[in-house]
Structure formats: C-alpha cells, structure tokens
Coordinates of C-alpha atoms and ligand atoms in Angstrom, one line a residue:
M915 CA 15.9 5.4 -54.2
K916 CA 19.1 4.2 -52.4
W917 CA 20.8 1.1 -53.7
D918 CA 21.4 -0.5 -50.2
A919 CA 18.5 0.9 -48.1
W920 CA 14.9 2.4 -48.2
G921 CA 14.0 5.7 -49.7
A922 CA 15.5 9.0 -50.2
E923 CA 19.0 9.9 -48.8
A924 CA 17.8 13.1 -47.1
A925 CA 15.2 11.1 -45.3
A926 CA 17.5 8.6 -43.3
T927 CA 16.5 8.0 -39.5
H928 CA 19.0 7.8 -37.1
L929 CA 18.3 6.0 -33.7
S930 CA 18.5 8.3 -30.6
A931 CA 20.8 7.2 -27.8
D932 CA 17.8 6.1 -25.6
I933 CA 16.6 3.7 -28.3
K934 CA 20.1 2.5 -28.8
N935 CA 20.5 1.7 -25.2
L936 CA 17.2 0.0 -24.8
L937 CA 18.3 -2.3 -27.9
V938 CA 21.7 -2.9 -26.2
G939 CA 19.9 -4.0 -23.1
V940 CA 17.1 -5.9 -24.4
L941 CA 18.6 -7.7 -27.4
G942 CA 22.5 -8.0 -26.0
I943 CA 23.8 -6.2 -29.2
S944 CA 26.9 -4.1 -29.1
G945 CA 25.4 -1.1 -30.6
D946 CA 28.5 -0.8 -33.0
P947 CA 28.1 -0.1 -36.8
I948 CA 28.2 -3.5 -38.6
D949 CA 30.5 -3.8 -41.8
A950 CA 28.8 -2.8 -45.1
P951 CA 30.5 -2.0 -48.3
T952 CA 30.0 1.2 -50.3
A953 CA 28.8 1.2 -53.8
D954 CA 32.3 1.3 -55.2
Q955 CA 33.5 -1.8 -53.1
V956 CA 30.8 -4.1 -54.3
R957 CA 31.9 -6.4 -57.0
L958 CA 29.2 -7.3 -59.2
S959 CA 28.9 -10.5 -61.4
P960 CA 30.3 -9.4 -64.8
T961 CA 27.8 -8.8 -67.6
R962 CA 27.1 -11.8 -69.8
L963 CA 25.7 -9.5 -72.5
T964 CA 28.2 -9.3 -75.5
D965 CA 28.7 -6.2 -77.7
T966 CA 26.7 -8.0 -80.5
D967 CA 23.8 -8.3 -77.8
L968 CA 24.2 -4.5 -76.9
D969 CA 24.1 -3.3 -80.5
A970 CA 20.8 -5.4 -81.0
L971 CA 19.3 -3.9 -77.8
R972 CA 20.4 -0.3 -78.7
A973 CA 18.6 -0.7 -82.1
I974 CA 15.5 -1.4 -80.3
V975 CA 15.7 1.1 -77.2
D976 CA 17.8 4.2 -76.9
A977 CA 18.5 3.6 -73.1
V978 CA 20.5 0.5 -72.5
S979 CA 23.1 0.1 -69.7
T980 CA 25.5 -2.3 -68.3
A981 CA 26.9 0.2 -66.1
D982 CA 27.6 -1.2 -62.5
G983 CA 25.6 1.7 -60.6
D984 CA 22.7 1.0 -63.1
R985 CA 22.7 -2.7 -62.5
L986 CA 23.3 -2.5 -58.8
I987 CA 20.2 -0.4 -58.1
R988 CA 18.1 -3.0 -59.9
S989 CA 19.7 -6.0 -58.4
G990 CA 16.7 -6.6 -56.0
G991 CA 13.9 -5.0 -53.9
K992 CA 13.8 -3.9 -50.4
S993 CA 13.1 -6.8 -48.2
T994 CA 15.5 -7.5 -45.2
L995 CA 16.8 -10.3 -47.2
D996 CA 17.6 -7.8 -50.0
L997 CA 19.2 -5.3 -47.8
L998 CA 21.2 -8.0 -46.1
R999 CA 22.4 -9.1 -49.5
R1000 CA 23.4 -5.5 -50.2
K1001 CA 25.8 -5.6 -47.4
Q1002 CA 27.8 -8.3 -49.2
I1003 CA 30.9 -7.6 -51.2
E1004 CA 30.0 -10.1 -54.0
Q1005 CA 26.4 -9.5 -55.4
A1006 CA 24.3 -10.7 -58.2
A1007 CA 22.9 -8.2 -60.6
P1008 CA 21.0 -8.2 -63.8
D1009 CA 23.5 -8.2 -66.8
G1010 CA 21.9 -5.0 -68.2
V1011 CA 19.2 -2.5 -68.0
A1012 CA 16.8 -1.2 -70.9
I1013 CA 14.5 1.5 -70.2
P1014 CA 11.8 1.4 -73.3
A1015 CA 9.6 4.3 -73.9
S1016 CA 6.7 2.5 -75.8
D1017 CA 4.7 -0.7 -76.3
D1018 CA 6.4 -1.4 -79.5
E1019 CA 9.7 -1.1 -77.9
V1020 CA 8.6 -3.5 -75.1
H1021 CA 7.4 -6.1 -77.6
A1022 CA 10.5 -5.8 -79.7
L1023 CA 12.5 -6.3 -76.6
L1024 CA 10.5 -9.4 -75.6
Q1025 CA 10.9 -10.8 -79.1
W1026 CA 14.6 -10.3 -79.1
C1027 CA 15.1 -11.7 -75.5
A1028 CA 12.9 -14.8 -76.4
L1029 CA 15.1 -15.4 -79.7
S1030 CA 18.4 -14.7 -77.9
E1031 CA 17.8 -16.7 -74.6
V1032 CA 17.9 -13.5 -72.2
A1033 CA 15.5 -13.6 -69.2
V1034 CA 13.6 -10.4 -68.4
V1035 CA 12.8 -9.0 -65.1
P1036 CA 10.3 -6.2 -65.2
F1037 CA 11.2 -3.4 -62.8
G1038 CA 8.6 -0.7 -61.5
G1039 CA 9.6 1.1 -58.2
G1040 CA 12.1 -1.6 -56.9
T1041 CA 9.9 -2.0 -53.8
S1042 CA 9.5 -5.7 -53.9
V1043 CA 9.6 -7.4 -50.7
V1044 CA 9.4 -11.1 -51.8
G1045 CA 12.4 -11.3 -54.0
G1046 CA 10.3 -10.4 -57.1
L1047 CA 13.3 -8.6 -58.7
D1048 CA 15.9 -11.1 -58.1
P1049 CA 18.3 -11.2 -61.1
D1050 CA 17.4 -14.9 -61.9
S1051 CA 18.2 -16.0 -65.5
G1052 CA 16.8 -19.5 -65.0
E1053 CA 17.7 -21.5 -68.1
H1054 CA 18.7 -18.5 -70.0
R1055 CA 22.2 -17.0 -70.7
A1056 CA 21.8 -13.6 -69.2
T1057 CA 19.1 -11.4 -67.5
L1058 CA 17.8 -8.0 -68.8
S1059 CA 16.1 -5.5 -66.3
V1060 CA 13.4 -3.8 -68.0
D1061 CA 12.7 -0.6 -66.3
L1062 CA 9.0 1.0 -66.8
R1063 CA 9.8 4.4 -65.6
R1064 CA 9.2 6.2 -69.0
F1065 CA 5.6 5.0 -68.9
D1066 CA 5.1 8.0 -66.6
E1067 CA 1.9 9.7 -68.0
L1068 CA -1.8 10.2 -67.1
I1069 CA -2.9 8.9 -70.7
A1070 CA -6.5 9.6 -70.4
I1071 CA -9.3 10.6 -67.6
D1072 CA -12.9 10.0 -68.1
T1073 CA -14.4 12.4 -65.4
V1074 CA -17.9 11.4 -66.2
S1075 CA -17.3 7.6 -65.4
G1076 CA -14.7 8.3 -62.8
Q1077 CA -11.8 6.3 -64.4
A1078 CA -8.2 7.1 -65.6
T1079 CA -5.5 5.2 -67.5
L1080 CA -2.2 5.6 -66.2
G1081 CA 1.3 4.5 -67.5
A1082 CA 2.8 1.6 -65.7
G1083 CA 5.8 3.5 -64.4
V1084 CA 3.7 6.4 -62.8
T1085 CA 4.6 6.2 -59.0
G1086 CA 2.2 6.7 -56.1
P1087 CA 2.7 10.4 -55.6
A1088 CA 2.9 11.2 -59.2
A1089 CA -0.5 9.4 -59.9
E1090 CA -2.1 11.5 -56.9
Q1091 CA -0.8 14.6 -58.4
L1092 CA -1.9 13.9 -61.9
L1093 CA -5.4 13.0 -60.8
A1094 CA -5.5 16.0 -58.3
E1095 CA -5.4 18.4 -61.2
H1096 CA -8.7 17.0 -62.4
G1097 CA -10.1 17.0 -58.8
F1098 CA -9.7 13.2 -58.4
T1099 CA -7.8 10.8 -56.2
L1100 CA -6.9 7.0 -56.6
G1101 CA -6.9 6.4 -52.9
H1102 CA -4.0 3.7 -52.9
F1103 CA -1.4 4.4 -50.2
P1104 CA 0.7 1.4 -49.3
Q1105 CA 3.6 2.3 -47.0
S1106 CA 5.8 2.1 -50.2
F1107 CA 3.6 4.7 -51.7
Q1108 CA 6.5 7.3 -52.4
F1109 CA 8.4 4.9 -54.9
A1110 CA 6.2 2.1 -56.1
T1111 CA 4.6 2.3 -59.4
I1112 CA 1.0 1.7 -60.8
G1113 CA 2.4 -1.2 -62.8
G1114 CA 3.9 -2.8 -59.8
F1115 CA 0.7 -2.3 -57.8
A1116 CA -1.2 -4.3 -60.5
A1117 CA 1.5 -7.0 -61.0
T1118 CA 1.5 -7.7 -57.2
R1119 CA -2.0 -7.0 -56.0
S1120 CA -1.0 -4.5 -53.9
S1121 CA -3.2 -3.2 -50.9
G1122 CA -2.9 0.4 -49.4
Q1123 CA -3.6 1.8 -45.9
A1124 CA -7.1 3.1 -47.1
S1125 CA -8.4 -0.1 -48.3
A1126 CA -11.2 -0.2 -45.9
G1127 CA -12.8 2.8 -47.9
Y1128 CA -11.1 2.4 -51.5
G1129 CA -10.5 -1.3 -51.8
R1130 CA -7.2 -3.2 -52.7
F1131 CA -5.5 -2.2 -55.9
D1132 CA -7.0 -5.1 -57.7
D1133 CA -10.6 -3.8 -56.9
M1134 CA -9.6 -0.5 -58.5
V1135 CA -8.4 -1.8 -61.9
T1136 CA -11.0 -1.7 -64.6
G1137 CA -8.5 -2.3 -67.7
L1138 CA -5.0 -3.4 -68.5
R1139 CA -2.7 -3.3 -71.3
V1140 CA -0.1 -6.2 -71.2
V1141 CA 2.6 -6.8 -73.7
T1142 CA 3.6 -10.4 -73.9
P1143 CA 6.2 -12.1 -76.0
V1144 CA 3.4 -13.5 -78.3
G1145 CA 1.4 -10.3 -78.5
T1146 CA -0.4 -7.5 -76.7
L1147 CA -3.7 -7.8 -74.8
D1148 CA -6.0 -4.8 -74.0
L1149 CA -8.3 -5.9 -71.2
G1150 CA -11.4 -4.3 -70.1
G1151 CA -13.9 -1.8 -71.3
A1152 CA -17.5 -2.3 -69.7
P1153 CA -17.7 -1.8 -66.0
K1154 CA -18.8 -5.6 -65.8
T1155 CA -19.2 -8.4 -68.2
A1156 CA -20.5 -11.9 -68.4
A1157 CA -18.2 -12.5 -71.3
G1158 CA -16.4 -15.6 -69.9
P1159 CA -13.6 -15.6 -67.1
D1160 CA -12.1 -12.3 -66.5
L1161 CA -8.8 -12.3 -68.0
R1162 CA -7.7 -9.2 -66.2
Q1163 CA -7.5 -11.4 -63.1
L1164 CA -4.9 -13.6 -64.8
F1165 CA -2.6 -10.6 -65.0
L1166 CA -3.3 -9.0 -61.5
G1167 CA -0.8 -10.6 -59.4
S1168 CA 1.1 -12.2 -62.3
E1169 CA 4.4 -10.4 -61.0
G1170 CA 6.0 -10.0 -64.5
T1171 CA 5.8 -13.8 -65.3
F1172 CA 2.9 -13.5 -67.9
G1173 CA 3.8 -10.2 -69.6
I1174 CA 4.7 -6.6 -68.9
I1175 CA 1.8 -4.2 -68.0
T1176 CA 2.3 -0.8 -69.9
Q1177 CA -1.0 0.7 -69.0
V1178 CA -3.6 0.4 -66.2
T1179 CA -7.1 2.0 -66.4
V1180 CA -8.5 2.4 -62.8
R1181 CA -11.6 3.7 -60.9
V1182 CA -10.9 7.1 -59.4
R1183 CA -13.0 9.2 -57.0
R1184 CA -13.5 13.0 -56.3
I1185 CA -11.3 14.3 -53.8
P1186 CA -13.2 14.2 -50.4
Q1187 CA -14.3 17.3 -48.9
V1188 CA -13.1 16.2 -45.3
T1189 CA -11.0 13.7 -43.7
I1190 CA -11.5 13.1 -39.9
G1191 CA -9.0 11.2 -38.0
E1192 CA -9.7 9.4 -34.7
A1193 CA -7.8 7.0 -32.5
W1194 CA -9.3 4.6 -30.1
H1195 CA -8.1 2.6 -27.0
F1196 CA -9.5 -1.0 -26.7
P1197 CA -9.0 -2.9 -23.6
D1198 CA -7.3 -5.9 -25.6
F1199 CA -6.7 -7.0 -29.0
A1200 CA -9.6 -9.6 -28.7
S1201 CA -12.3 -6.9 -28.1
G1202 CA -10.5 -4.7 -30.6
A1203 CA -10.8 -7.4 -33.4
D1204 CA -14.4 -8.1 -32.6
A1205 CA -15.1 -4.4 -33.2
L1206 CA -13.4 -4.1 -36.4
R1207 CA -15.3 -7.3 -37.5
A1208 CA -18.5 -5.6 -36.5
V1209 CA -17.7 -2.5 -38.6
A1210 CA -16.6 -4.4 -41.6
Q1211 CA -19.6 -6.5 -41.6
Q1212 CA -21.9 -3.5 -41.1
G1213 CA -20.2 -1.3 -43.9
G1214 CA -20.5 2.4 -44.2
G1215 CA -17.5 2.9 -41.9
P1216 CA -13.9 4.2 -42.1
T1217 CA -11.5 4.8 -44.9
V1218 CA -8.6 3.6 -42.8
M1219 CA -9.0 1.1 -39.9
R1220 CA -6.2 -0.7 -38.2
L1221 CA -5.6 -2.1 -34.9
S1222 CA -2.3 -2.6 -33.1
D1223 CA -1.9 -5.6 -30.6
E1224 CA -0.8 -5.0 -27.1
A1225 CA 2.9 -5.4 -28.0
E1226 CA 2.9 -3.1 -31.0
T1227 CA 0.8 -0.5 -29.0
G1228 CA 3.5 -0.7 -26.2
V1229 CA 6.3 0.2 -28.4
N1230 CA 4.7 3.0 -30.2
L1231 CA 4.9 1.7 -33.7
A1232 CA 2.3 4.0 -34.8
R1233 CA 4.9 6.7 -34.1
P1234 CA 8.1 5.8 -35.6
A1235 CA 9.7 9.0 -34.2
E1236 CA 8.9 7.9 -30.6
I1237 CA 9.5 4.4 -30.6
G1238 CA 10.2 3.2 -26.9
A1239 CA 8.4 6.5 -25.4
G1240 CA 5.7 4.4 -23.9
D1241 CA 2.4 3.6 -25.3
Q1242 CA 0.8 6.6 -27.1
G1243 CA 3.5 8.8 -25.6
G1244 CA 2.6 7.6 -22.0
A1245 CA -1.1 8.6 -22.3
R1246 CA -2.5 5.3 -21.3
S1247 CA -1.0 2.0 -20.2
G1248 CA -1.9 -1.4 -21.6
G1249 CA -4.6 -2.1 -24.1
C1250 CA -4.5 -1.7 -27.9
L1251 CA -4.5 1.2 -30.2
A1252 CA -6.8 1.7 -33.2
I1253 CA -6.6 4.2 -35.8
T1254 CA -9.4 5.3 -38.1
T1255 CA -10.2 7.9 -40.6
F1256 CA -13.4 9.0 -42.3
E1257 CA -14.0 10.7 -45.6
G1258 CA -16.9 12.4 -47.5
T1259 CA -18.7 15.6 -47.2
D1260 CA -19.0 17.0 -43.6
D1261 CA -22.3 15.2 -43.0
V1262 CA -21.2 11.7 -44.8
A1263 CA -17.9 11.7 -42.9
A1264 CA -19.6 12.5 -39.4
A1265 CA -22.2 9.8 -40.0
R1266 CA -19.6 7.1 -40.9
R1267 CA -17.7 8.2 -37.7
D1268 CA -20.8 7.9 -35.5
L1269 CA -21.7 4.4 -36.9
T1270 CA -18.2 3.3 -36.1
A1271 CA -18.1 5.0 -32.7
A1272 CA -21.3 3.1 -31.6
L1273 CA -19.9 -0.2 -32.5
F1274 CA -16.5 0.5 -31.0
S1275 CA -18.0 1.9 -27.8
A1276 CA -20.1 -1.2 -27.4
A1277 CA -16.9 -3.2 -27.5
G1278 CA -15.4 -1.2 -24.7
A1279 CA -13.3 1.4 -26.8
T1280 CA -12.8 4.8 -25.8
S1281 CA -11.9 7.6 -28.0
M1282 CA -8.5 9.1 -27.8
G1283 CA -9.4 11.9 -30.0
A1284 CA -7.6 13.2 -33.3
E1285 CA -4.2 13.7 -32.4
P1286 CA -2.8 10.1 -32.3
A1287 CA -4.4 9.6 -35.8
H1288 CA -2.9 12.5 -37.1
A1289 CA 0.6 11.6 -35.6
W1290 CA 0.1 8.1 -37.3
A1291 CA -1.0 9.8 -40.8
H1292 CA 2.1 12.4 -40.3
G1293 CA 4.7 9.3 -39.6
R1294 CA 3.1 6.5 -41.6
F1295 CA 5.7 6.4 -44.5
N1296 CA 8.7 6.8 -42.1
A1297 CA 9.0 3.3 -40.6
P1298 CA 11.0 1.9 -43.2
Y1299 CA 13.9 4.3 -42.6
L1300 CA 13.8 2.9 -39.0
R1301 CA 14.6 -0.6 -40.3
D1302 CA 17.8 0.7 -42.0
A1303 CA 18.9 2.4 -38.9
L1304 CA 18.4 -1.0 -37.1
L1305 CA 20.1 -3.1 -39.7
A1306 CA 23.1 -1.0 -39.5
I1307 CA 23.9 -1.9 -35.8
G1308 CA 23.2 -5.5 -36.3
V1309 CA 19.5 -5.6 -35.2
G1310 CA 17.3 -7.7 -37.5
C1311 CA 14.0 -6.3 -38.4
E1312 CA 11.5 -7.5 -40.9
T1313 CA 7.7 -7.5 -41.6
L1314 CA 5.5 -10.2 -43.1
E1315 CA 1.7 -10.5 -43.7
T1316 CA -1.1 -12.8 -44.2
A1317 CA -4.9 -13.1 -44.1
T1318 CA -7.5 -15.3 -42.8
T1319 CA -11.1 -15.5 -41.8
W1320 CA -12.4 -13.8 -38.6
A1321 CA -13.1 -17.0 -37.1
E1322 CA -9.5 -18.2 -37.4
L1323 CA -7.8 -14.9 -36.7
A1324 CA -6.9 -15.2 -33.2
D1325 CA -5.4 -18.9 -33.9
T1326 CA -3.5 -17.7 -36.9
K1327 CA -2.0 -14.7 -35.1
A1328 CA -0.8 -17.0 -32.2
A1329 CA 0.7 -19.7 -34.5
V1330 CA 2.7 -17.2 -36.6
A1331 CA 3.9 -15.4 -33.5
T1332 CA 4.8 -18.8 -32.0
A1333 CA 6.6 -19.9 -35.0
L1334 CA 8.7 -16.6 -35.3
T1335 CA 9.7 -16.3 -31.8
T1336 CA 10.6 -20.1 -31.5
A1337 CA 12.7 -19.8 -34.8
I1338 CA 14.5 -16.6 -33.7
E1339 CA 15.1 -18.1 -30.2
E1340 CA 16.6 -21.0 -31.6
S1341 CA 19.4 -18.8 -33.5
G1342 CA 20.2 -17.5 -30.0
S1343 CA 18.3 -14.3 -29.9
P1344 CA 15.2 -13.0 -28.1
A1345 CA 12.5 -12.0 -30.4
L1346 CA 10.1 -9.1 -30.4
V1347 CA 7.0 -9.9 -32.3
L1348 CA 4.5 -7.1 -33.0
C1349 CA 1.2 -7.4 -35.0
H1350 CA -1.7 -5.2 -36.3
I1351 CA -4.7 -5.7 -38.4
S1352 CA -4.1 -3.8 -41.4
H1353 CA -7.0 -4.5 -43.8
T1354 CA -10.5 -5.6 -42.9
Y1355 CA -13.3 -7.3 -44.9
P1356 CA -16.7 -8.8 -44.0
T1357 CA -15.3 -12.2 -43.7
G1358 CA -11.8 -11.5 -42.4
A1359 CA -8.6 -9.4 -42.2
S1360 CA -5.1 -9.3 -42.7
L1361 CA -2.4 -9.7 -40.0
Y1362 CA 0.8 -7.8 -40.4
F1363 CA 3.7 -8.8 -38.2
T1364 CA 6.9 -6.9 -37.5
V1365 CA 9.8 -8.9 -35.7
V1366 CA 12.9 -7.4 -34.2
Y1367 CA 15.8 -9.4 -33.0
R1368 CA 19.7 -9.7 -32.8
A1369 CA 21.3 -10.6 -36.0
T1370 CA 23.8 -13.5 -35.8
D1371 CA 27.1 -13.8 -38.0
D1372 CA 24.8 -15.6 -40.7
P1373 CA 21.9 -12.9 -40.7
I1374 CA 20.7 -14.4 -44.1
G1375 CA 20.4 -17.9 -42.8
Q1376 CA 18.8 -16.7 -39.7
W1377 CA 16.1 -14.9 -41.4
L1378 CA 15.5 -17.6 -43.8
H1379 CA 14.8 -20.0 -41.0
A1380 CA 12.4 -17.6 -39.3
K1381 CA 10.6 -16.7 -42.4
S1382 CA 10.2 -20.4 -43.2
A1383 CA 8.7 -21.3 -40.0
A1384 CA 6.3 -18.3 -40.2
S1385 CA 5.3 -19.2 -43.8
Q1386 CA 4.7 -22.9 -42.7
A1387 CA 2.4 -21.7 -39.7
M1388 CA 0.4 -19.6 -42.1
I1389 CA -0.2 -22.5 -44.4
D1390 CA -0.9 -24.9 -41.5
S1391 CA -3.4 -22.6 -40.0
G1392 CA -5.3 -22.3 -43.2
A1393 CA -4.2 -18.6 -43.8
T1394 CA -2.8 -17.2 -47.1
I1395 CA 0.9 -17.1 -47.6
T1396 CA 0.5 -13.6 -48.6
H1397 CA -2.4 -11.0 -48.4
H1398 CA -0.5 -8.2 -50.5
H1399 CA 3.3 -8.5 -50.7
A1400 CA 2.9 -11.2 -53.3
V1401 CA 4.7 -14.5 -54.0
G1402 CA 8.0 -13.5 -55.7
A1403 CA 10.8 -16.0 -55.1
D1404 CA 10.4 -16.1 -51.3
H1405 CA 6.9 -17.3 -51.0
R1406 CA 7.1 -19.6 -54.2
P1407 CA 7.8 -22.8 -52.3
W1408 CA 4.4 -22.4 -50.5
L1409 CA 2.3 -21.7 -53.8
A1410 CA 1.5 -25.3 -54.4
D1411 CA -0.2 -25.5 -50.9
E1412 CA -2.3 -22.5 -51.8
V1413 CA -3.4 -23.2 -55.0
G1414 CA -3.1 -27.2 -55.3
D1415 CA -1.6 -29.2 -58.2
V1416 CA -4.3 -28.5 -60.8
G1417 CA -4.0 -24.9 -59.9
L1418 CA -0.3 -24.8 -60.7
R1419 CA -1.1 -26.7 -63.9
V1420 CA -3.3 -24.0 -65.0
L1421 CA -0.7 -21.3 -64.1
R1422 CA 1.9 -23.2 -66.1
A1423 CA -0.4 -23.6 -69.1
V1424 CA -1.1 -19.9 -69.2
K1425 CA 2.6 -19.0 -68.8
S1426 CA 3.6 -21.6 -71.5
A1427 CA 0.9 -19.9 -73.9
L1428 CA 2.1 -16.3 -73.3
D1429 CA 5.7 -16.9 -72.8
P1430 CA 6.8 -20.2 -74.6
T1431 CA 10.6 -19.7 -74.0
G1432 CA 10.2 -18.8 -70.2
I1433 CA 12.0 -15.6 -70.4
L1434 CA 9.7 -13.6 -68.1
N1435 CA 10.8 -13.4 -64.5
P1436 CA 12.3 -16.8 -63.9
G1437 CA 12.1 -18.1 -60.4
K1438 CA 9.2 -16.1 -59.4
L1439 CA 5.5 -16.9 -58.6
I1440 CA 5.3 -20.3 -60.2
P1441 CA 7.2 -23.4 -59.0
Ligands
FAD51 C1 8.9 -0.4 -46.8 C2 7.8 -1.0 -47.8 C3 6.6 -1.0 -47.4 C4 5.7 -1.7 -48.3 N1 4.2 -1.5 -48.1 C5 3.4 -2.1 -48.8 C6 2.1 -2.0 -48.7 O1 1.6 -1.2 -47.6 N2 1.0 -2.5 -49.4 C7 1.5 -3.3 -50.4 O2 0.8 -3.8 -51.1 N3 2.8 -3.6 -50.6 C8 3.7 -2.9 -50.0 N4 5.2 -3.2 -50.1 C9 5.6 -4.0 -51.2 C10 5.7 -3.4 -52.7 O3 5.8 -2.0 -52.4 C11 4.5 -3.7 -53.4 O4 4.6 -5.0 -54.0 C12 4.4 -2.8 -54.7 O5 3.2 -3.0 -55.3 C13 5.5 -2.9 -55.7 O6 5.6 -2.0 -56.6 P1 6.9 -1.5 -57.5 O7 6.4 -0.7 -58.6 O8 8.0 -1.1 -56.6 O9 7.4 -3.0 -58.3 P2 8.6 -3.6 -58.3 O10 9.0 -4.0 -56.9 O11 9.6 -2.9 -59.0 O12 8.1 -5.1 -58.8 C14 7.2 -5.9 -58.0 C15 7.1 -7.2 -59.0 O13 6.2 -6.9 -60.1 C16 6.8 -7.0 -61.2 N5 6.6 -5.8 -62.2 C17 6.7 -4.5 -61.8 N6 6.1 -3.7 -62.6 C18 5.7 -4.4 -63.4 C19 5.0 -4.2 -64.9 N7 4.8 -2.9 -65.3 N8 4.8 -5.3 -65.5 C20 4.7 -6.5 -65.1 N9 5.4 -6.8 -64.0 C21 5.9 -5.7 -63.3 C22 8.5 -7.2 -61.0 O14 9.0 -7.9 -61.8 C23 8.4 -7.6 -59.6 O15 8.2 -9.2 -59.7 C24 6.1 -2.5 -49.3 C25 7.4 -2.6 -49.9 C26 8.3 -1.9 -48.8 C27 9.7 -1.9 -49.2

C-alpha cells in the first residue's frame, strides 16, 4: 500500500486529456499538479519512545520499529482527509510500530503499554476512512501502532458446519484464496477488499458489495478472540444461544477501543457453481428504489444489487475507466443503472434472476444484458485510484454513506445531497454529488454518496465543513451516521445523537472495565 495514496504503485490511474479538460471546464481548475512532498521531504513528529521503552518492547516482540518509513505508512487511513494530510510537510505519526506474532505477545504489549502510559492504535490493512488510525495519544505520553499482519493464517476450517477461523491480519484476497483451497468462499467484497483485513472488517462492521446475498461482515461472524489489557475473551461456539446478551456484538464495531481482535470465526459457503451478471435500466431513481425494495422484501433475489441515481449513471461511475464517456458508454440517455448478480447452481441462479426480473419489469425496468454488469465487476476495485488522480490536480473527491428506512430514503438522499452541495458552494466551488443504493434490507437501504469539487487553498477546512453539514443532515433526517465505514474520529461527534446519553454511559462503562487506563485507540468511537 502506498503511504500517500490508495493501493499498489503499479495500479495508479492517470486521467485522460478528455477528462482533465472536462474538469477544467466544469470546475474551473487549472489542471496543473498541486504541490505534494515526497516521503523524504515529510517531517514527522519525533518519536517520544525512549531507548528504555524500546528495549522493553523488544523484549516482548522481535519486530519493533521507530523508522520514519514504518511510522509514516501507519500514520492514518485512506480517507480524503488522510490523503490531504499526506500532502503536508509536517505530519503526525505513531511514535513506534510493533508487529506481534501471538496472542501472548499482544497481551504482554497491552500490559506494558498500560503500565507505561503508551496509547495503542491497532492496525489492520490501513484502509480506514473515518480517522480510525489517527495517531492520537490522548492523555498518554506516546502512541504505538500495533500491526496485526503476522496473524495471517487460516487457523481452522470445519467443512461440515461451514465455518472457518482466520487470523485477524488475513487480507480479503488471502482469505478467499485460503478458503478456495477447501472449496469455500467468505463472500465479503468491500471496495477496499484488496488491502483490508479480517480483523478490520470485524472491528468496523464492514459491508461488502455482495451483501444482498452474503450479508454484512457482522452477519458472518460466529466467533471472536479478543485480547484486552485485562485478559482474553473467546466468544462464540454454538450457532445460536440464549445465554444472555451476545458479547460478540460488543466487539463487532468496537474499532480497537475495547481490545485487539486476533482471530475471527466466520460462516463460509461453498463456492457457487455459477454467477450470472445482469444490468438494468430504470426510468428514474424512484422507480428503481421501489423495485429494489420489492426484491429485498420478497427475498430469494440477487447476491449484488445496487442502483445508481441519474447523476451517477450519467457520469459512468460504474466504469471508472470510462468516466465522462456518456451514460453506459452512450447506450441510453437518462434514467438509472442497476447492477445485479445471481449465484447458485444453474437452476437456482436462473430462478433468482427470474424472480428479480419480474419485479424489476413491473417497475418499468428493461434489461441491458450481462455486459455492463461484467464491466462493473471488472472495474469495481479501481475507482479509489481515480480519487488519487483527481486530488493530484486539485479536485476534491470523497465518499460518504448512511442508511435509513425505505420510507425515509428519498428525503434523506435529498437532505444529504443538499447539505453537501450548499457547503461546497459556500467554499466557492460547484459541487457534483452522485449517489447509489449500495446495500438493501427488507426495511431499508444504505445510500452511498460521491462528491467532486474544486479544492480551495484550505482543502482540509473545506472538506471538514462539507462533511459536517452532510453528517448533521443524516442525523437530522433520522438516518445513521454510518452504515459501514464506522465511527473513528470523524463521526465521533455525532455518536451521542445516535445512541443517546445512556448509550454512551454503557459504552464508557464497558471501556473502563476492559481498558482501565484508556490506552486503546484514544479519540476514536466513544466521545
Ligand atoms: C477505497 C476504499 C473503499 C472502501 N470500501 C469499503 C466498503 O465497500 N465497505 C466497507 O465496509 N468499508 C469500506 N472501506 C472502509 C475500510 O476498508 C473498512 O473500514 C475496513 O473494514 C477496514 O479494515 P482494515 O483492515 O483496513 O482496518 P484498519 O483501517 O487498519 O482499521 C480500522 C479500524 O479498526 C481498528 N482495527 C483494525 N484491526 C483491528 C483488530 N484486529 N482488532 C481491533 N481493532 C482493529 C483500527 O484501530 C481502526 O480503528 C473502504 C475504504 C477505502 C479506502
């Protein structure tokens, strides 16, 4: 993973001259590259760990570093805010990095940190988009990034029950590869799939693009091992239990503030025999949303089901390589694009497709065939590279998401889009706001927004203003502050609105029981 951008070096996207000219015309940018330091030019805050600290840490773990390169790569996640910070000369970073290899080492590290007043930021794939990896030391004297990459094994697989235990540091592709050797799949494909980890998915309640068929990551988890400063919990076992509240739920979404997840047991499924892709054209977003609701409420439908609004359809966001080439490559004008996939045996996938097609057709959809769905599947992990190319020429680009009930969906979409547009326009730039329905449930859906605008001389302040307006609009319209990106530092000011004062007291009580000195991920999740 690059330190200042998304993804692998070789996979960078370069904007075509046509797109650049379009952006110059629409946003009024110059098109020239903006200033950004190389890694060598960045000045990190000096480490506050002493030689005595490092000796103590190295007695616990053999991989401990205070090298600038190791600290820089773990100094944040991959939100636009993070990437804008990476363009500054002076940057904050954790004071050191430790890479433990066993539960015992994690426990010893936590105990040493608690005694030594050193904060701990658990680090998975480094793909947080909510400030979950900010090197915040809180009340403590230093910050240690604890990287889980050595927890990289398939620990066990039970092919009879359909469940597998994976180390927290296993990445998305590694998990699929390890499970495929036994004929199974996890079916969790967030856009950050290539770099994010099993532990990170659990810690943030991640949701993947195939959630209509496989569920969210928290639906897949059957067991967890969590190491805390006061001891280790092994949770899960029986498929369901009435033995009191489900403690696994305390740790799903705990974002490294209650403990470090070292193993996750997940429900896995046999690799499907076939996957059919099909795209659909709806006359407008309202009819498309009604159709997705009908399918989600009926059940037995697609594995992937998403609907772009008119603006997103118009700019071709489903095909990052062809942005601006006209909707669906010019095949149709107006309306909205929906993408579906269906899995199973030949018969099951076909039956699921037919059930969905009947409801879609009744809502005015026409099939566009398989090709646009294949194009989406082919390019679905590429869009984040585009953001880097935009930021490099002074175009702001960020995504944010929420979820609400079907009854409130249209109002929430309008409120968030208006808040974003108004806030960006107040900064002096036009705003292009795109949206799609990314995850569906019988009772509601998540809305995923992309906003593109001209960055000002204060791009961080500009984005914080827009993000704050959008977050407030979500809360005011009764939607959640986050459907799957988590809370981190960025959404923390709105958590009280979401869970109430008593809810916050419960979370604080749990934290103080598990982490009495408050070393775990200060400044995240709990205000
Ligand atoms: C381009 C892009 C696309 C994305 N698309 C999606 C998407 O489609 N769906 C989605 O759900 N999310 C998405 N995300 C957000 C992000 O990928 C998820 O939140 C992911 O689950 C984070 O996993 P990670 O391993 O990278 O964790 P990190 O980013 O390393 O950490 C995330 C948080 O969890 C904590 N943490 C990490 N590992 C552990 C552990 N083992 N124990 C305890 N705490 C831990 C960290 O301290 C941090 O607070 C996207 C992000 C980017 C940059």
